[in-house]
mmCIF file of C-alpha atoms and ligand atoms in Angstrom:
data_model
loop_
_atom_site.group_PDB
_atom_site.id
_atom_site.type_symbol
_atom_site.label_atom_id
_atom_site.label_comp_id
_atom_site.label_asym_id
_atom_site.label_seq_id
_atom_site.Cartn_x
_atom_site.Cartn_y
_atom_site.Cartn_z
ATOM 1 C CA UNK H 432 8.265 72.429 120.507
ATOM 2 C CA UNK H 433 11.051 70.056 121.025
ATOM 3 C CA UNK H 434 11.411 67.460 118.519
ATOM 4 C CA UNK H 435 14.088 64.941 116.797
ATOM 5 C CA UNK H 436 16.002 67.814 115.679
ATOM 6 C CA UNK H 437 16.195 69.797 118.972
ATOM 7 C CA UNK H 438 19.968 71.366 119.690
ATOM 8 C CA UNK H 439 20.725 70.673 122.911
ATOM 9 C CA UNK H 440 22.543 73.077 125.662
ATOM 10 C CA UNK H 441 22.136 74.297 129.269
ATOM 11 C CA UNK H 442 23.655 75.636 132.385
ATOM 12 C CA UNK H 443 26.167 72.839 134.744
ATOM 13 C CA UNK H 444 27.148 74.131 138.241
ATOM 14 C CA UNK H 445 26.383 73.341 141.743
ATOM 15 C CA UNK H 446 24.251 74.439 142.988
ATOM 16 C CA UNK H 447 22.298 75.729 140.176
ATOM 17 C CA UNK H 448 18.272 75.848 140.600
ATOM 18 C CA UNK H 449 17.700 79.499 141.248
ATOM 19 C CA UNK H 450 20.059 80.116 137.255
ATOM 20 C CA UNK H 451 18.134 82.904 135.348
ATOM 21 C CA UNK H 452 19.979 81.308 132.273
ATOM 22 C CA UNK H 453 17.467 78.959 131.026
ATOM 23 C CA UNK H 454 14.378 81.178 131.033
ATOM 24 C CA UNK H 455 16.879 83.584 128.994
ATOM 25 C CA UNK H 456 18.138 81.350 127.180
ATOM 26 C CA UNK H 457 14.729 79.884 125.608
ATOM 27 C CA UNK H 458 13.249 83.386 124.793
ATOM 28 C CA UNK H 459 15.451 83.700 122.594
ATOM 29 C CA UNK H 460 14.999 80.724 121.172
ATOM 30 C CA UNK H 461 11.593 80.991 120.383
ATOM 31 C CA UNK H 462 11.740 84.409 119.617
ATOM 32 C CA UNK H 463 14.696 83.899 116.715
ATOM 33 C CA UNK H 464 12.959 80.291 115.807
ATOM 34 C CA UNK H 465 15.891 78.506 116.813
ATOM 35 C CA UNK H 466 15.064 74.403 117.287
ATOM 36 C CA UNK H 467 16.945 74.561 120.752
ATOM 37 C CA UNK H 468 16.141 73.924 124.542
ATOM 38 C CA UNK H 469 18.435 75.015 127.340
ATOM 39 C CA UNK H 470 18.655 73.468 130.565
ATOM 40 C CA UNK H 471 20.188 73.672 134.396
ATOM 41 C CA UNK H 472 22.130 70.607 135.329
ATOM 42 C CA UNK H 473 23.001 69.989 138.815
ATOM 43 C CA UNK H 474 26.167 68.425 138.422
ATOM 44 C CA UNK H 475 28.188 67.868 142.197
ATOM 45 C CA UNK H 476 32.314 68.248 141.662
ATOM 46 C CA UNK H 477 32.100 64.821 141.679
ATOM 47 C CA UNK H 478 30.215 63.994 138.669
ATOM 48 C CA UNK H 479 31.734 66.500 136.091
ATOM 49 C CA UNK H 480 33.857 63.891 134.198
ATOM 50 C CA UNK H 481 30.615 61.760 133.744
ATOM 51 C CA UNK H 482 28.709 64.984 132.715
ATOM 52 C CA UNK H 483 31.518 66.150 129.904
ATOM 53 C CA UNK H 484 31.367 62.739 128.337
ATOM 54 C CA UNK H 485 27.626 62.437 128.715
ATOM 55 C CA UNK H 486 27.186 65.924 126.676
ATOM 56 C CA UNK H 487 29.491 65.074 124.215
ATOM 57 C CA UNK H 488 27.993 62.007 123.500
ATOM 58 C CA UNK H 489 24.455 63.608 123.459
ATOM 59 C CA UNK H 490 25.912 65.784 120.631
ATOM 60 C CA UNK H 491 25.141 68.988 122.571
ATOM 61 C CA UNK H 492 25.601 72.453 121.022
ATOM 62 C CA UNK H 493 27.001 74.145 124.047
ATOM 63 C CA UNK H 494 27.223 75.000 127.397
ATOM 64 C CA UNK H 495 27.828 77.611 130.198
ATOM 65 C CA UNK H 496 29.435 76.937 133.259
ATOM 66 C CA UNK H 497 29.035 78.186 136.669
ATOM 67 C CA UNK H 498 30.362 77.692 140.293
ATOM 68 C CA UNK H 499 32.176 75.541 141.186
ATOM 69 C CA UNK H 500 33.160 73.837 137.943
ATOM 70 C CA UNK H 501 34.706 76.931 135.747
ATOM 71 C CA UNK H 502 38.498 75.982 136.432
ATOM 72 C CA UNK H 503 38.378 72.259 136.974
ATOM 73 C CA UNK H 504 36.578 71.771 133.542
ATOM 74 C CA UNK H 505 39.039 73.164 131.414
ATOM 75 C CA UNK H 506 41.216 69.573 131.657
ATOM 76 C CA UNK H 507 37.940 68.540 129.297
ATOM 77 C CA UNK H 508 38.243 71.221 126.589
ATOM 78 C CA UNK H 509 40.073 70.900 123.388
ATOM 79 C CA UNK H 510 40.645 74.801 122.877
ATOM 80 C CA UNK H 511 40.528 77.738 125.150
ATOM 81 C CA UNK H 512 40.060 81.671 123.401
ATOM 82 C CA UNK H 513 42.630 84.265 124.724
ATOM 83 C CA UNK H 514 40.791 85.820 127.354
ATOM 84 C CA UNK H 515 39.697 82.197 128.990
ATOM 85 C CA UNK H 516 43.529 81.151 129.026
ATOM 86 C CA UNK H 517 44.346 84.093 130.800
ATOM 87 C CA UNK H 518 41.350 84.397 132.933
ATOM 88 C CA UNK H 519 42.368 80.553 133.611
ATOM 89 C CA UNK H 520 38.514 79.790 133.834
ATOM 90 C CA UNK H 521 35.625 78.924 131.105
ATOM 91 C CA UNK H 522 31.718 79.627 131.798
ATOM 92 C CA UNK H 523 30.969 79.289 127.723
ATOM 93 C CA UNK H 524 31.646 76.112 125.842
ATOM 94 C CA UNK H 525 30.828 75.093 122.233
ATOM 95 C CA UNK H 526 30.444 72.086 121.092
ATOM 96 C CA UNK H 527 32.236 72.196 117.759
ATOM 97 C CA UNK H 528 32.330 69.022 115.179
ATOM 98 C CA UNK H 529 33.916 67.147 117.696
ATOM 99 C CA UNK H 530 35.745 69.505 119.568
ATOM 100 C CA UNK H 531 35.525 71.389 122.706
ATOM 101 C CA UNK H 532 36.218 74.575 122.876
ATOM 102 C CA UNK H 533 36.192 76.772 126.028
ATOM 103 C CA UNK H 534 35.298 80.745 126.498
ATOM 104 C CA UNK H 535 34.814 83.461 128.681
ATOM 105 C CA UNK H 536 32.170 85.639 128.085
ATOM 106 C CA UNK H 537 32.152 87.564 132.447
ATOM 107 C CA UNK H 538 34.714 90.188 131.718
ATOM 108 C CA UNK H 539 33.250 90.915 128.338
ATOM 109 C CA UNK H 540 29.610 91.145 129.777
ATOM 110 C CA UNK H 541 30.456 93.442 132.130
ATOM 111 C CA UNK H 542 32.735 95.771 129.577
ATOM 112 C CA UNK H 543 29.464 95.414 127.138
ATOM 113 C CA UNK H 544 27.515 96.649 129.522
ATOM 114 C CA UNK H 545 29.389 99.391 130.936
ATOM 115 C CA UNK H 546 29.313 100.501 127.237
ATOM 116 C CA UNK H 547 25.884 100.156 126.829
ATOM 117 C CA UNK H 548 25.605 102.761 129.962
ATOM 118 C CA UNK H 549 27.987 105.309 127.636
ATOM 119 C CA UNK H 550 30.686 104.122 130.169
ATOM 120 C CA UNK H 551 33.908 103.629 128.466
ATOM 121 C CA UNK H 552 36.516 101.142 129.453
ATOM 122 C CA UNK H 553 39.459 102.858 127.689
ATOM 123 C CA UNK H 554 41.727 105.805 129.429
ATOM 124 C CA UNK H 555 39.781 105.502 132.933
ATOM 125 C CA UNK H 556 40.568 104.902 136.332
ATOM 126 C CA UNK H 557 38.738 101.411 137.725
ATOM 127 C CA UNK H 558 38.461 100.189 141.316
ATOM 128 C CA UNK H 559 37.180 96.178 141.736
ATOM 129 C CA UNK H 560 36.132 95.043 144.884
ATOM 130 C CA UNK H 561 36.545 91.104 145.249
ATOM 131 C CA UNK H 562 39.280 88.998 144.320
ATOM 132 C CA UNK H 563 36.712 86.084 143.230
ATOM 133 C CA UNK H 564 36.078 84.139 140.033
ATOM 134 C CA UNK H 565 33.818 87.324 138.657
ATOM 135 C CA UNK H 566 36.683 89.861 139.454
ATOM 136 C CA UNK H 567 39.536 87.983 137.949
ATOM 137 C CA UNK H 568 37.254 87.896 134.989
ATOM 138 C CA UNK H 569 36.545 91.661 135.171
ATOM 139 C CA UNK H 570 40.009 92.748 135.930
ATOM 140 C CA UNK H 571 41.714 91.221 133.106
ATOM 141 C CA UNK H 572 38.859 92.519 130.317
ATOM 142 C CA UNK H 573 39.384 95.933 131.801
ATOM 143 C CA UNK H 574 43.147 96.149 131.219
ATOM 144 C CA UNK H 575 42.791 94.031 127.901
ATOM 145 C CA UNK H 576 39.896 97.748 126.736
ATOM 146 C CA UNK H 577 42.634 100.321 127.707
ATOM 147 C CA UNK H 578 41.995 100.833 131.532
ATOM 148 C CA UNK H 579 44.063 103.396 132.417
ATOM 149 C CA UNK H 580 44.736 102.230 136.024
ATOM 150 C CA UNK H 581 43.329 99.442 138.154
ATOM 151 C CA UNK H 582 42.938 98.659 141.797
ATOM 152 C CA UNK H 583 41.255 95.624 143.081
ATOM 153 C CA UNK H 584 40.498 95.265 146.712
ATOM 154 C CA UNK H 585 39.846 92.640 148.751
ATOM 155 C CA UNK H 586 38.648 91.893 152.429
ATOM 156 C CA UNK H 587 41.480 91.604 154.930
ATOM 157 C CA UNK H 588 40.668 87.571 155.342
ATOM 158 C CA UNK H 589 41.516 86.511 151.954
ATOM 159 C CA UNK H 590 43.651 89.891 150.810
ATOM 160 C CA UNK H 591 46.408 87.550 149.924
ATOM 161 C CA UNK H 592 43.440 86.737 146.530
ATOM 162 C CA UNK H 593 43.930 89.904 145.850
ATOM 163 C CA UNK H 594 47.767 90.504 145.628
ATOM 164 C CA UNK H 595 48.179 86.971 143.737
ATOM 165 C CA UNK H 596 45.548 88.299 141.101
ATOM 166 C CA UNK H 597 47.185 91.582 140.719
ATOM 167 C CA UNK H 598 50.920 89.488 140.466
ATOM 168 C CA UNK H 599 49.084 87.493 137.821
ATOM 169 C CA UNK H 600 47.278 90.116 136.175
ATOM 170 C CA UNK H 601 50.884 91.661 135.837
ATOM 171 C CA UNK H 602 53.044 88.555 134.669
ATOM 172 C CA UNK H 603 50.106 87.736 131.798
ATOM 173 C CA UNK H 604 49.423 91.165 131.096
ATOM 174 C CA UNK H 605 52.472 93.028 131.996
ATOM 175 C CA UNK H 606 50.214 96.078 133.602
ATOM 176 C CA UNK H 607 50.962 97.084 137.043
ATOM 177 C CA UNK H 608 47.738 96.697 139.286
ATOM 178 C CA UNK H 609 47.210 98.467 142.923
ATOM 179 C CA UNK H 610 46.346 96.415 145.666
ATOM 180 C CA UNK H 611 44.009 97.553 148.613
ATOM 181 C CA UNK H 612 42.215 96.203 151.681
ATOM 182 C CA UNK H 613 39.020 96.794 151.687
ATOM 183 C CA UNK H 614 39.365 98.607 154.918
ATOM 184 C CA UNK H 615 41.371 101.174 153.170
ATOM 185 C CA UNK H 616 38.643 102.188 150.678
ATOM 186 C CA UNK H 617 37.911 105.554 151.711
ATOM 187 C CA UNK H 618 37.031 109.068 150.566
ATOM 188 C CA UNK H 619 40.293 109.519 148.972
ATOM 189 C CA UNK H 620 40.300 106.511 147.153
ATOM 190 C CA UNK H 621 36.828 106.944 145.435
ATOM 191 C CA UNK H 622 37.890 110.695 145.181
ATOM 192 C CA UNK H 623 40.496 109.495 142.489
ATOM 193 C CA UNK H 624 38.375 106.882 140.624
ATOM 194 C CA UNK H 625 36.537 107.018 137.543
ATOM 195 C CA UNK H 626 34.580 103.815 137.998
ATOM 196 C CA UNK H 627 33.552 101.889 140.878
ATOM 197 C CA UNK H 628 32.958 97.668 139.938
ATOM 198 C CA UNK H 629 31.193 95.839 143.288
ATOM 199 C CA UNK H 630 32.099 92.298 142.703
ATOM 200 C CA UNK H 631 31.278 91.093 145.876
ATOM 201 C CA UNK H 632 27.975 89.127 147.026
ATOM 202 C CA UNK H 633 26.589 91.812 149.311
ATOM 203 C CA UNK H 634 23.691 93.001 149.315
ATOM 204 C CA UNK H 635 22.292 89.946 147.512
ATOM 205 C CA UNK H 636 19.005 88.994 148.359
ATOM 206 C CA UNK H 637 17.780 88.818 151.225
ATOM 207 C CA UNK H 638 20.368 90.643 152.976
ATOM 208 C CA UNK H 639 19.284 93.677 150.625
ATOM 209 C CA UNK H 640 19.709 96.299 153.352
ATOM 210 C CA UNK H 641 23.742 96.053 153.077
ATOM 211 C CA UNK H 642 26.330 97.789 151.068
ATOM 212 C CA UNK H 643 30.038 97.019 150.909
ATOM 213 C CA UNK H 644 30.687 101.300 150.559
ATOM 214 C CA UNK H 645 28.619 103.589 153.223
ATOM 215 C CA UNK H 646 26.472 106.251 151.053
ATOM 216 C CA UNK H 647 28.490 108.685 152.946
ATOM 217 C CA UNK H 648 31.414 108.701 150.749
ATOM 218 C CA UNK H 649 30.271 107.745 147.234
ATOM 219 C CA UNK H 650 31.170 110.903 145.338
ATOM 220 C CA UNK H 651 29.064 112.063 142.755
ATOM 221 C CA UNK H 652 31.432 111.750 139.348
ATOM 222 C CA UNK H 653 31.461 108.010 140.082
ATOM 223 C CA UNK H 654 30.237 105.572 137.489
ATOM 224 C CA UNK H 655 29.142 102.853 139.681
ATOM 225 C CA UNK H 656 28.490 99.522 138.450
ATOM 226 C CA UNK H 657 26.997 96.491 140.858
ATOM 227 C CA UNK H 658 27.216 92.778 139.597
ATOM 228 C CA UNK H 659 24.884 91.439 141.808
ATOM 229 C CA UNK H 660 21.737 91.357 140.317
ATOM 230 C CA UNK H 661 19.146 89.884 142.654
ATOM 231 C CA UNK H 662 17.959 92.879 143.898
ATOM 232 C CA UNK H 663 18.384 95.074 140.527
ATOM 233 C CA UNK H 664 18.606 97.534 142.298
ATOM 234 C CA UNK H 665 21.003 97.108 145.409
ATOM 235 C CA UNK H 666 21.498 99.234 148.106
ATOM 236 C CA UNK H 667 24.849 100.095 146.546
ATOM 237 C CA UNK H 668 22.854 101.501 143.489
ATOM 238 C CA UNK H 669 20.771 103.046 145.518
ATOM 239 C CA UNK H 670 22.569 105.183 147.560
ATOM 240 C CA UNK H 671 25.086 105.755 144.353
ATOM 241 C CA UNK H 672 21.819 107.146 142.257
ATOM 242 C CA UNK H 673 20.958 109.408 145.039
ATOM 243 C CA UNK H 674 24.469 111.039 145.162
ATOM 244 C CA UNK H 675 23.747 111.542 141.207
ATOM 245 C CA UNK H 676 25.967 109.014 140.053
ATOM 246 C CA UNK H 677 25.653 107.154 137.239
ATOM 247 C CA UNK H 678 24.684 103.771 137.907
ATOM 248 C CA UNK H 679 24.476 99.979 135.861
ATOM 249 C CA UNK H 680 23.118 97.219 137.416
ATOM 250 C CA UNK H 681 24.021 93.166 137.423
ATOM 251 C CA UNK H 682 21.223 92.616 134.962
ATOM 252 C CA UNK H 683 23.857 93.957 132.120
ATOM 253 C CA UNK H 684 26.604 91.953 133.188
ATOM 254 C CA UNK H 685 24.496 88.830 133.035
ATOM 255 C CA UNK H 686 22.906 89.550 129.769
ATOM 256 C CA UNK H 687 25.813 90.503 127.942
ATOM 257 C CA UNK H 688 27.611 87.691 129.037
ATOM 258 C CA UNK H 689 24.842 85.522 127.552
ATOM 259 C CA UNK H 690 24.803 87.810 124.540
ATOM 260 C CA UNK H 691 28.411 86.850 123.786
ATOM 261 C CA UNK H 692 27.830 82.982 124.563
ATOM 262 C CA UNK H 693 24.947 83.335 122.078
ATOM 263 C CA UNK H 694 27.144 84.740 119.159
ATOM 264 C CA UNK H 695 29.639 81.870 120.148
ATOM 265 C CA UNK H 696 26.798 78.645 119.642
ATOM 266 C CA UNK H 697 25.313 80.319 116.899
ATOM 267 C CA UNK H 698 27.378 83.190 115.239
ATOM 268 C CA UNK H 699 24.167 85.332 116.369
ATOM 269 C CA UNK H 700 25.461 88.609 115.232
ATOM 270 C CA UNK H 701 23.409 90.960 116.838
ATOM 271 C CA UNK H 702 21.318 88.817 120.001
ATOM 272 C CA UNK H 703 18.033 90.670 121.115
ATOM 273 C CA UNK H 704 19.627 91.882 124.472
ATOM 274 C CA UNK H 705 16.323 93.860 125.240
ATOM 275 C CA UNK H 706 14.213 91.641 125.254
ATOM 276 C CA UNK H 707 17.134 89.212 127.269
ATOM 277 C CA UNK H 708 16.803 92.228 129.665
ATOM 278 C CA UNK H 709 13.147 92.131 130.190
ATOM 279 C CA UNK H 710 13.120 88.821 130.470
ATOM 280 C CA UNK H 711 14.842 88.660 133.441
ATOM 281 C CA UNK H 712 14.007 91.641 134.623
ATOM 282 C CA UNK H 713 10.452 90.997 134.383
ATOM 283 C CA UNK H 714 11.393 87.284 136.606
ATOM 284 C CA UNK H 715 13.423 88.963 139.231
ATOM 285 C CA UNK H 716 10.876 92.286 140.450
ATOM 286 C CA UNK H 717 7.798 89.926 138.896
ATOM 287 C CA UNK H 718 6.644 91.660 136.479
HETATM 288 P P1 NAP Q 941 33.452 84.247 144.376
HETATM 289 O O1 NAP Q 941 34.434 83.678 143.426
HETATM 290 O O2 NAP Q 941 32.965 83.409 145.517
HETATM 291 O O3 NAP Q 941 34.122 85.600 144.984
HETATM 292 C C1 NAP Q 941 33.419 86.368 145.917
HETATM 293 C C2 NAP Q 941 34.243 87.604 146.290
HETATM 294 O O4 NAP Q 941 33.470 88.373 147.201
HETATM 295 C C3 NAP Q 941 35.547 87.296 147.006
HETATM 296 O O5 NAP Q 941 36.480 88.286 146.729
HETATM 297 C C4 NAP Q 941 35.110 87.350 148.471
HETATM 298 O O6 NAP Q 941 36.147 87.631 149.361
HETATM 299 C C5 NAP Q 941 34.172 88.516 148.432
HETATM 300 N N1 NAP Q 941 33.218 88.498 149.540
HETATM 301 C C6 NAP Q 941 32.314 87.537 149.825
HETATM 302 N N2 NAP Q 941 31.572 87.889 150.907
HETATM 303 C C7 NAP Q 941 32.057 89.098 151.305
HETATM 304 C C8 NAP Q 941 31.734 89.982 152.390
HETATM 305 N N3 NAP Q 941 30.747 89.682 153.246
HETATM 306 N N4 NAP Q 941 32.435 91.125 152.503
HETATM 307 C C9 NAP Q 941 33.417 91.432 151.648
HETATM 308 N N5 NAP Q 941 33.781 90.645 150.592
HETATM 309 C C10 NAP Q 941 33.112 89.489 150.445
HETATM 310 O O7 NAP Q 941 32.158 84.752 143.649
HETATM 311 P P2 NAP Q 941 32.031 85.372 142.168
HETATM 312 O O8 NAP Q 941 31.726 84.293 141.203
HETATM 313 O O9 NAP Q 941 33.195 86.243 141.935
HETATM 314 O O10 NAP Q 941 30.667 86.219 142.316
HETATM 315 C C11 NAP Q 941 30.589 87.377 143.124
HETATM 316 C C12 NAP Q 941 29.190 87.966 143.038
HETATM 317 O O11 NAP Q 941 28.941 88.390 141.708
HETATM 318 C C13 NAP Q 941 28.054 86.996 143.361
HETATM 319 O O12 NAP Q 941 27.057 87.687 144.069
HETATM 320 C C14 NAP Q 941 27.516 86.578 142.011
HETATM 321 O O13 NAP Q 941 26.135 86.262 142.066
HETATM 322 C C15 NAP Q 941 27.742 87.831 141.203
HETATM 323 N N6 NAP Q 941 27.946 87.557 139.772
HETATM 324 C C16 NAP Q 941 27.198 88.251 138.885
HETATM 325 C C17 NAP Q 941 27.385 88.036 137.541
HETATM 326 C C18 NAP Q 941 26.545 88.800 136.545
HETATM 327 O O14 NAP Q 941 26.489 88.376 135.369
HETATM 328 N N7 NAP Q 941 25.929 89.889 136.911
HETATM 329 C C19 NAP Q 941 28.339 87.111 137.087
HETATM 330 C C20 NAP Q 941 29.105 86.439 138.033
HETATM 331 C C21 NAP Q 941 28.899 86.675 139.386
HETATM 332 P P3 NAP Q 941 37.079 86.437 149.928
HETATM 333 O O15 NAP Q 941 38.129 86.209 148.868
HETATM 334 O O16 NAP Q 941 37.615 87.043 151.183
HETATM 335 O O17 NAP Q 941 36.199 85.263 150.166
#
């Protein structure tokens, strides 16, 4: 029940109705007994200054951030963690006695949940495809747990995303990165891969019958991991299962990086990431 003493936080991007955050967000809540209530704001590039001051005013608690606002409202924070600097983007803030301070929690939602799967991070060989906000996030987490070599890969269109993320991938972290269009993912290349990150939007519903890698040439000692998460389980996914490989769907991404926002508001030590799981889970195949 929300009362005087309510703790406020929510969601700001643009658009932002179809966010699987709040419903998350507020099982938790009520199942740890936590006087909160998380929101989705529509906020329009426009309105963002107006927003930041509004929240702070309203005393919130915190906040994640989503497209298109997770560069441009960093000029608002106080603070920035490590991995947001170098990231150069936030999607967690605290609210925290009168300072801002910016995280974020992507790169370290997806490395949580490739863990979870019993997929290590350190020593192994990593292939990203997409250059986007979600990849740079990725990228730089993988490198930062002891990837052993990374390519990201980009469409032909914007490939120039992907060099100037590998250039600053190497100036922050001083790690060389391979480049590749995604044109030239072949055989050979997933041949000499340990792990295989999609970071792209295909095969998001409803175009659910398309897959950025034909089945044809997934090899079988992939570990394949899919950020999308609406289907759970993509076409990607799919045909990777079927080859034998072992596979980890967007649903981990997304709850680990809400996992990690948690421990941020609240210094939750150990957030109930099954049930966050079924949560959405349950929302997204209804049932
Ligand atoms: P973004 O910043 O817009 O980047 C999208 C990337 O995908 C870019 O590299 C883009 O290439 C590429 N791309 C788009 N359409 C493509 C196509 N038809 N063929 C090949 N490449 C294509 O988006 P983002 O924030 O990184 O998000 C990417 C996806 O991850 C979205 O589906 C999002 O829902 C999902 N996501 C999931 C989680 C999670 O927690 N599971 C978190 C964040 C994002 P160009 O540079 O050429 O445009």
């Amino acid at each position: 029940m929300v009362d005087s003493e309510t703790r406020l936080l929510g969601v700001m991007g643009h658009p932002i109705r179809h966010s699987m955050s709040p419903l998350m967000h507020n099982t938790v809540f009520r199942k740890l007994k936590l006087n909160c209530a998380y929101f989705a704001f529509n906020v329009p590039e426009g309105k963002l200054r107006d927003f930041m001051k509004g929240a702070e005013a309203m005393d919130f608690a915190g906040l994640n951030v989503t497209i298109p606002h997770k560069v441009s409202v960093m000029k608002y924070l106080d603070e920035t963690s490590k991995e947001a600097s170098l990231i150069g983007a936030v999607n967690t803030i605290k609210f925290n006695k009168g300072k801002l301070q910016g995280y974020n929690t992507d790169g370290l939602g997806c490395v949580r949940a490739l863990e979870e799967s019993g997929v290590k991070v350190k020593g192994k060989r990593i292939l990203i495809i997409g250059a986007g906000g979600a990849a740079r996030a990725i990228s730089f987490q993988c490198l930062m747990g002891g990837a052993r070599e990374l390519t990201v890969s980009n469409r032909l269109e914007d490939y120039d995303r992907a060099v100037e993320l590998g250039r600053d991938l190497k100036v922050k972290l001083g790690k060389d990165v391979e480049i590749l269009r995604l044109d030239d993912v072949d055989k050979r290349v997933l041949d000499s891969i340990d792990v295989l990150i999609h970071a792209t939007p295909v095969g998001m519903h409803p175009k659910v019958n398309e897959s950025i890698i034909p089945a044809k040439i997934i090899p079988k000692h992939l570990a394949v991991m899919d950020i999308v998460y609406n289907p759970v389980e993509t076409k990607l996914l799919h045909d990777a299962a079927k080859k034998g490989c072992k596979t980890i769907d967007g649903v981990g991404m997304f709850v680990h990086q809400g996992a990690e926002a948690l421990k941020i508001w609240f210094n939750i030590k150990n957030p109930p990431v099954k049930l966050m799981r079924e949560t959405v889970v349950g929302k997204l195949t209804g049932v």
